[in-house]
mmCIF file of C-alpha atoms in Angstrom:
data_model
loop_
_atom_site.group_PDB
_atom_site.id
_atom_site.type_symbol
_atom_site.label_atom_id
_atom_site.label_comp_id
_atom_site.label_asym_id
_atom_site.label_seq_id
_atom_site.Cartn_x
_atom_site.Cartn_y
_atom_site.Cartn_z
ATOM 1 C CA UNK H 1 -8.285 -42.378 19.926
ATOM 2 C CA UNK H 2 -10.144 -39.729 21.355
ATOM 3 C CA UNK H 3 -10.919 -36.549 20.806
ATOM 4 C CA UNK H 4 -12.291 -32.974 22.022
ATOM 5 C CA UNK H 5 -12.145 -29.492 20.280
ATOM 6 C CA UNK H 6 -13.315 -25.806 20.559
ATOM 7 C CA UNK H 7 -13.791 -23.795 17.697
ATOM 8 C CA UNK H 8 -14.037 -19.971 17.262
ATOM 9 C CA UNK H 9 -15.106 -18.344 13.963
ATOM 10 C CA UNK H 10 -15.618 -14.441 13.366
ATOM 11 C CA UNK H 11 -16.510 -13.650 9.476
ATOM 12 C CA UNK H 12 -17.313 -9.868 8.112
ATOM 13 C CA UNK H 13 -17.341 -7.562 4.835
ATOM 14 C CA UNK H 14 -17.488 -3.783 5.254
ATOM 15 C CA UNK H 15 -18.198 -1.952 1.925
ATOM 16 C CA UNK H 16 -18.251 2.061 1.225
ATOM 17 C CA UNK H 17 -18.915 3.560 -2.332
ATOM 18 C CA UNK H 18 -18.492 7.087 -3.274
ATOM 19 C CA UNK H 19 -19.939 9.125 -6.530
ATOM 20 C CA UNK H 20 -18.928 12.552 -7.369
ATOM 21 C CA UNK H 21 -19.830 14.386 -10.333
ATOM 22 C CA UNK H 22 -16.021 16.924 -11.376
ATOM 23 C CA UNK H 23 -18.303 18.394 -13.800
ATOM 24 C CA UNK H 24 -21.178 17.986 -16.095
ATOM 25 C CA UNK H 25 -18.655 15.570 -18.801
ATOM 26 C CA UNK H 26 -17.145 13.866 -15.940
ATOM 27 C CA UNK H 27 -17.439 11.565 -12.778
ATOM 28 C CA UNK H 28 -15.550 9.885 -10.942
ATOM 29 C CA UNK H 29 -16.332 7.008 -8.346
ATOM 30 C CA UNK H 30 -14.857 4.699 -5.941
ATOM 31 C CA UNK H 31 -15.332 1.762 -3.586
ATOM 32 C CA UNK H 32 -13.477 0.295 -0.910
ATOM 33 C CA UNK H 33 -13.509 -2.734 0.947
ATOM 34 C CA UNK H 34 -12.580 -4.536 3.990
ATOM 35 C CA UNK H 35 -12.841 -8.369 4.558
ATOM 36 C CA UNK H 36 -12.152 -10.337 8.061
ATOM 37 C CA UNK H 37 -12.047 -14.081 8.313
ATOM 38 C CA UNK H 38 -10.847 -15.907 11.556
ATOM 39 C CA UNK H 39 -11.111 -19.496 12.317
ATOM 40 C CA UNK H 40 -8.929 -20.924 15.376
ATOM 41 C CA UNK H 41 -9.089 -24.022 16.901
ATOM 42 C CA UNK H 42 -7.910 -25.929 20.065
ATOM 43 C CA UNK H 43 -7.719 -29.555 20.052
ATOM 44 C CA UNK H 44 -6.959 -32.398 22.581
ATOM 45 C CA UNK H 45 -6.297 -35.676 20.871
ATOM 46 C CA UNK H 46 -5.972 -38.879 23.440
ATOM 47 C CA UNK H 47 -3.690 -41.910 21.669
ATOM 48 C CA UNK H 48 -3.250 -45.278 23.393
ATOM 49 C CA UNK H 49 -1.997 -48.205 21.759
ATOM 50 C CA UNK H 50 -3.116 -51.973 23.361
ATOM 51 C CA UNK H 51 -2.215 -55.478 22.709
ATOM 52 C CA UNK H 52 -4.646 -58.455 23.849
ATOM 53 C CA UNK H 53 -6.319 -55.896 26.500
ATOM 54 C CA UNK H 54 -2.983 -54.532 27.720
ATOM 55 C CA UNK H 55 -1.899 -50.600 27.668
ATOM 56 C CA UNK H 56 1.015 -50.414 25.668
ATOM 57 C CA UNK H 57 1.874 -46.386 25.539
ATOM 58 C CA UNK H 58 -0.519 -44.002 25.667
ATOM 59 C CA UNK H 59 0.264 -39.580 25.084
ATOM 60 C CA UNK H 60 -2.091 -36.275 24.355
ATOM 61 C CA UNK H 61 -1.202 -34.101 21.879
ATOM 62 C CA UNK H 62 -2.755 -30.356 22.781
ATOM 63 C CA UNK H 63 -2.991 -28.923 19.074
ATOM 64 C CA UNK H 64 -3.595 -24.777 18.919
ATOM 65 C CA UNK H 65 -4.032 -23.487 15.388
ATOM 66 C CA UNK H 66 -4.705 -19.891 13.975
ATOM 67 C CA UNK H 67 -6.473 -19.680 10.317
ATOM 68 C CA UNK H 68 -7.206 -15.867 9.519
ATOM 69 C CA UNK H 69 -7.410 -13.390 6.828
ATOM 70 C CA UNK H 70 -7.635 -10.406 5.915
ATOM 71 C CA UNK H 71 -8.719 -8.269 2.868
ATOM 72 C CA UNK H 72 -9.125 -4.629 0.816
ATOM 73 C CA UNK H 73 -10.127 -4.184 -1.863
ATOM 74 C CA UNK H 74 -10.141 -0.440 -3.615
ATOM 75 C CA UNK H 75 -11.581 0.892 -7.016
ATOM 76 C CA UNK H 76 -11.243 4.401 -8.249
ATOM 77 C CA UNK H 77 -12.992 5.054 -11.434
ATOM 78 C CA UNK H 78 -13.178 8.125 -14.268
ATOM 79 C CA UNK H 79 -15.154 8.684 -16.891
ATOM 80 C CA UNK H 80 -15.163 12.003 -19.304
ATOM 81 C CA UNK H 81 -17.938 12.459 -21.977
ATOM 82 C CA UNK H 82 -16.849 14.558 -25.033
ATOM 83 C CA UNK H 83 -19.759 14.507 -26.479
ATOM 84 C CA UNK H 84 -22.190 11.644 -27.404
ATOM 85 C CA UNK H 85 -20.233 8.580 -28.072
ATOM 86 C CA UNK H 86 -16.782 10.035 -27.293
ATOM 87 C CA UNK H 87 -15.600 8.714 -23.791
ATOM 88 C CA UNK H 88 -12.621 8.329 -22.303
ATOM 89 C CA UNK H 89 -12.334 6.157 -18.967
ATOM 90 C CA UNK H 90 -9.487 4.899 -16.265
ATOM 91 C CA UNK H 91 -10.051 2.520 -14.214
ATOM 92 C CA UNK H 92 -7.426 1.231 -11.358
ATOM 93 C CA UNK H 93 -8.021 -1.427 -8.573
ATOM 94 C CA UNK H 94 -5.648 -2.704 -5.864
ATOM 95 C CA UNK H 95 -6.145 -5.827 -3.453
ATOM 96 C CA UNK H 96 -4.307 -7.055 -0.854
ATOM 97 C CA UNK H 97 -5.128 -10.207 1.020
ATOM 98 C CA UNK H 98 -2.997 -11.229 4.037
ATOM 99 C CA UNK H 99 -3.150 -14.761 5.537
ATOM 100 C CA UNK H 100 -1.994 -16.934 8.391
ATOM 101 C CA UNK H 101 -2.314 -20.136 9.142
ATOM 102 C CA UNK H 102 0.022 -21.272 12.022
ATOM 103 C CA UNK H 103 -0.445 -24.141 14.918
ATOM 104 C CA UNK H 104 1.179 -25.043 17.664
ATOM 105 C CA UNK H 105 2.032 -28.889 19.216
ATOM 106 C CA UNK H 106 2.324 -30.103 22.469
ATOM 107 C CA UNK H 107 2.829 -33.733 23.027
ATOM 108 C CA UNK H 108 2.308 -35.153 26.428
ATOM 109 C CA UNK H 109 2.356 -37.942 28.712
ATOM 110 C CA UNK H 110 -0.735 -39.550 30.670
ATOM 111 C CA UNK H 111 0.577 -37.059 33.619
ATOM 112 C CA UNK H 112 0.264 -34.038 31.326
ATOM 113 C CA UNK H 113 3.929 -33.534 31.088
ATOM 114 C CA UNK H 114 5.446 -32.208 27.945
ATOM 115 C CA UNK H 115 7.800 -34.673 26.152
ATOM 116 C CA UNK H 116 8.134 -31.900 23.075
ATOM 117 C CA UNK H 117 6.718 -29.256 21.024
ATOM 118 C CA UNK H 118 6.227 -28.283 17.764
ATOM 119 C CA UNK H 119 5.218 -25.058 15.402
ATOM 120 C CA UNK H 120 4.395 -24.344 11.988
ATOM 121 C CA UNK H 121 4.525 -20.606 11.290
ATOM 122 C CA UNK H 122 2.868 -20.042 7.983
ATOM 123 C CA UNK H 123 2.561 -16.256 6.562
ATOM 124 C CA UNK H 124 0.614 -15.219 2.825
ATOM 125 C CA UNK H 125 0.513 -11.905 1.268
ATOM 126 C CA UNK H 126 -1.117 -11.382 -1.975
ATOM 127 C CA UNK H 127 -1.147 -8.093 -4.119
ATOM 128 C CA UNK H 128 -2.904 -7.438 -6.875
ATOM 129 C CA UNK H 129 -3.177 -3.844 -9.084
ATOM 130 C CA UNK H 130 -5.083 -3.046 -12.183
ATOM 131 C CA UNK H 131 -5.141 -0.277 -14.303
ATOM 132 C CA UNK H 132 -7.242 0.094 -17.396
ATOM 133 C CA UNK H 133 -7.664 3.197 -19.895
ATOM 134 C CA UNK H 134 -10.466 2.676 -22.608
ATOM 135 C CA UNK H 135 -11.162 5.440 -25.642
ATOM 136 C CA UNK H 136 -13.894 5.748 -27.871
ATOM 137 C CA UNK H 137 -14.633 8.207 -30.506
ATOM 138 C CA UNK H 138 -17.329 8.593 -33.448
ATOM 139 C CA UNK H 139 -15.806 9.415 -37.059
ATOM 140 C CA UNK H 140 -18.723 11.174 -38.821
ATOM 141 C CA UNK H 141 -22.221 8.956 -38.344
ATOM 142 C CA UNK H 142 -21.131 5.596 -39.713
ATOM 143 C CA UNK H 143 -17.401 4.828 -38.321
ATOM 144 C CA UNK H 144 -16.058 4.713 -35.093
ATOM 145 C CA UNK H 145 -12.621 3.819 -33.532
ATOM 146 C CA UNK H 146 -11.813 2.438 -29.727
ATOM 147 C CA UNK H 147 -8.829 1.931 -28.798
ATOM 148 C CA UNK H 148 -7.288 0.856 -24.727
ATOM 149 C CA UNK H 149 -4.600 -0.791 -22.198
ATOM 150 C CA UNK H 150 -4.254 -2.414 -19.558
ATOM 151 C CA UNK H 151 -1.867 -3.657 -16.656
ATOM 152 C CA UNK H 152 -2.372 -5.877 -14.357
ATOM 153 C CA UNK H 153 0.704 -6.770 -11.357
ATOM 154 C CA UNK H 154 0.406 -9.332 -8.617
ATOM 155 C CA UNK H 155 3.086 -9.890 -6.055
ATOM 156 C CA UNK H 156 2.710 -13.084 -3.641
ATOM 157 C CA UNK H 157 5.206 -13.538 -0.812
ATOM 158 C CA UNK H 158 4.603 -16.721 1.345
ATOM 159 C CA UNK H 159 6.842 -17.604 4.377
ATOM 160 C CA UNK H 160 6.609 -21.256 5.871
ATOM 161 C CA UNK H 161 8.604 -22.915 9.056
ATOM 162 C CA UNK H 162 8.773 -26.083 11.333
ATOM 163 C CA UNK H 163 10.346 -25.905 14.626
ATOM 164 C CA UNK H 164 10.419 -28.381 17.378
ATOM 165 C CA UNK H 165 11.571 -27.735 21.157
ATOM 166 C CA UNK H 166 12.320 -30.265 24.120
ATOM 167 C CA UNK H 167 9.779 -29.262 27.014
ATOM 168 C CA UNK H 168 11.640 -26.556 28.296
ATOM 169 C CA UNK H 169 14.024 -25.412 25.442
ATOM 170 C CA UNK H 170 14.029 -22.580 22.800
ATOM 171 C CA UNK H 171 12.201 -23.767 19.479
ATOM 172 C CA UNK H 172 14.898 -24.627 16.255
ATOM 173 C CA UNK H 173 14.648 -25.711 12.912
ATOM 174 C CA UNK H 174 12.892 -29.354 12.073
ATOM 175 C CA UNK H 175 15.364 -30.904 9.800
ATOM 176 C CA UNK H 176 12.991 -33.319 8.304
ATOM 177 C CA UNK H 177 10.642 -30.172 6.999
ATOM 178 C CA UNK H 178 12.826 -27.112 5.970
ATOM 179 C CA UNK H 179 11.572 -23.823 5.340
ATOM 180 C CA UNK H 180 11.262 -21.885 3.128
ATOM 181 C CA UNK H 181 9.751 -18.467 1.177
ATOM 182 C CA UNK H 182 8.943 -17.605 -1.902
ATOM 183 C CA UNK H 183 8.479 -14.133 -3.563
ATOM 184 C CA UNK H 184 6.565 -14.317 -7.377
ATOM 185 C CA UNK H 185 5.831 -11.761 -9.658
ATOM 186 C CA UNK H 186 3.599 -11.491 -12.610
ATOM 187 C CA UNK H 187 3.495 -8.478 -14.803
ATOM 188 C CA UNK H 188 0.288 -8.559 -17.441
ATOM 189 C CA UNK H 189 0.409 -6.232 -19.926
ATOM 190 C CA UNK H 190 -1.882 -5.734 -22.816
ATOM 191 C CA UNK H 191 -3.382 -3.042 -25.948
ATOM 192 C CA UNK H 192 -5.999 -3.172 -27.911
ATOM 193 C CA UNK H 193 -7.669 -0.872 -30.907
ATOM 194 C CA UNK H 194 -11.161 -1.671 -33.061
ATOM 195 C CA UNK H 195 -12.504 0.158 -36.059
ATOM 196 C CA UNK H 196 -16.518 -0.262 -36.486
ATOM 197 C CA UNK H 197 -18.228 0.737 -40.123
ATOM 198 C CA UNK H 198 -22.043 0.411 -40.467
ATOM 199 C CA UNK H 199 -23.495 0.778 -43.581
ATOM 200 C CA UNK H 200 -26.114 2.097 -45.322
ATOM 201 C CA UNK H 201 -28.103 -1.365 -45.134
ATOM 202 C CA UNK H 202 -27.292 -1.493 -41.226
ATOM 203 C CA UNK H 203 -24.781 -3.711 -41.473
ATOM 204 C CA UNK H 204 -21.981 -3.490 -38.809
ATOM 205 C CA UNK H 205 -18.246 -4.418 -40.010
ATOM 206 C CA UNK H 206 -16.051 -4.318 -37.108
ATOM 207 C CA UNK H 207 -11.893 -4.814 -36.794
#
């Protein structure tokens, strides 16, 4: 066997961040990002088969494949001060992450004529969203009570097929590899609350 390949990679993160002060109590913040990731490849691969010196068959396969992906990621946070050691905060973050990762087949003779063809198409989305609400409040100088929830969905959709096609025909369906596509869900959700007591002796009992 032999074998020669090119390879092109492109990789990047862009980040922005915002502050901004509603009021003297209260802020609110957020960040958003974009991620790029991109990795193709084309491939020649040389086969030949030989028994005691002589050529048996021999055939190229031309092999063109597409890896990529892309991200965002976004955060939006507020926070209001009551007064010292009363808060109250939301925080909510959504992510998305699309990927592909498809090739394509060409199988050919020693006079570079194409016997068939083959494809893989193979398509990823993933969501994700948080959302988070936190409380906490003094009672007089030695008690205080916190209390929160929070959510968090994800979605992933993934789409996979194998077709084949004689040199000059339309692609169809490869019986031997079906495809398929599946859609899953996941719903998170949870609550929480905490009492805190200090004593006299500075001893902290917390629920």
């Amino acid at each position: 066997q032999n074998q020669e390949g090119n390879h092109f990679g492109m990789f990047g993160r862009y980040n922005i961040g915002l502050d901004y002060e509603l009021a003297k109590n209260q802020s609110l913040s957020g960040t958003l990002a974009f991620g790029l990731r991109s990795f193709d490849r084309d491939q020649i691969l040389n086969s030949s088969s030989f028994l005691n010196g002589a050529l048996l068959n021999s055939s190229i396969r031309d092999i063109s494949s597409i890896d990529r992906s892309n991200s965002m990621d976004a955060n939006v946070d507020y926070i209001r001060t009551f007064k010292p050691g009363q808060e109250w905060s939301v925080s909510t973050q959504f992510s998305q992450n699309k990927l592909i990762n498809n090739f394509d087949s060409d199988l050919l003779n020693i006079s570079n004529e194409i016997l068939s063809r083959q494809k893989n198409i193979n398509d990823n989305l993933n969501t994700e969203i948080t959302v988070q609400s936190d409380y906490v409040s003094p009672i007089g100088k030695k008690q205080q009570i916190e209390f929160g929830a929070k959510g968090v969905f994800r979605t992933v959709e993934s789409e996979f097929e194998y077709l084949l096609a004689n040199p000059t025909g339309s692609f169809s369906s490869d019986a031997r590899n079906p495809s398929g596509y599946l859609n899953y869900s996941q719903n998170v959700m949870a609550a929480y609350a905490s009492y805190l007591f200090s004593t006299k002796k500075k001893f902290n009992f917390k629920l």
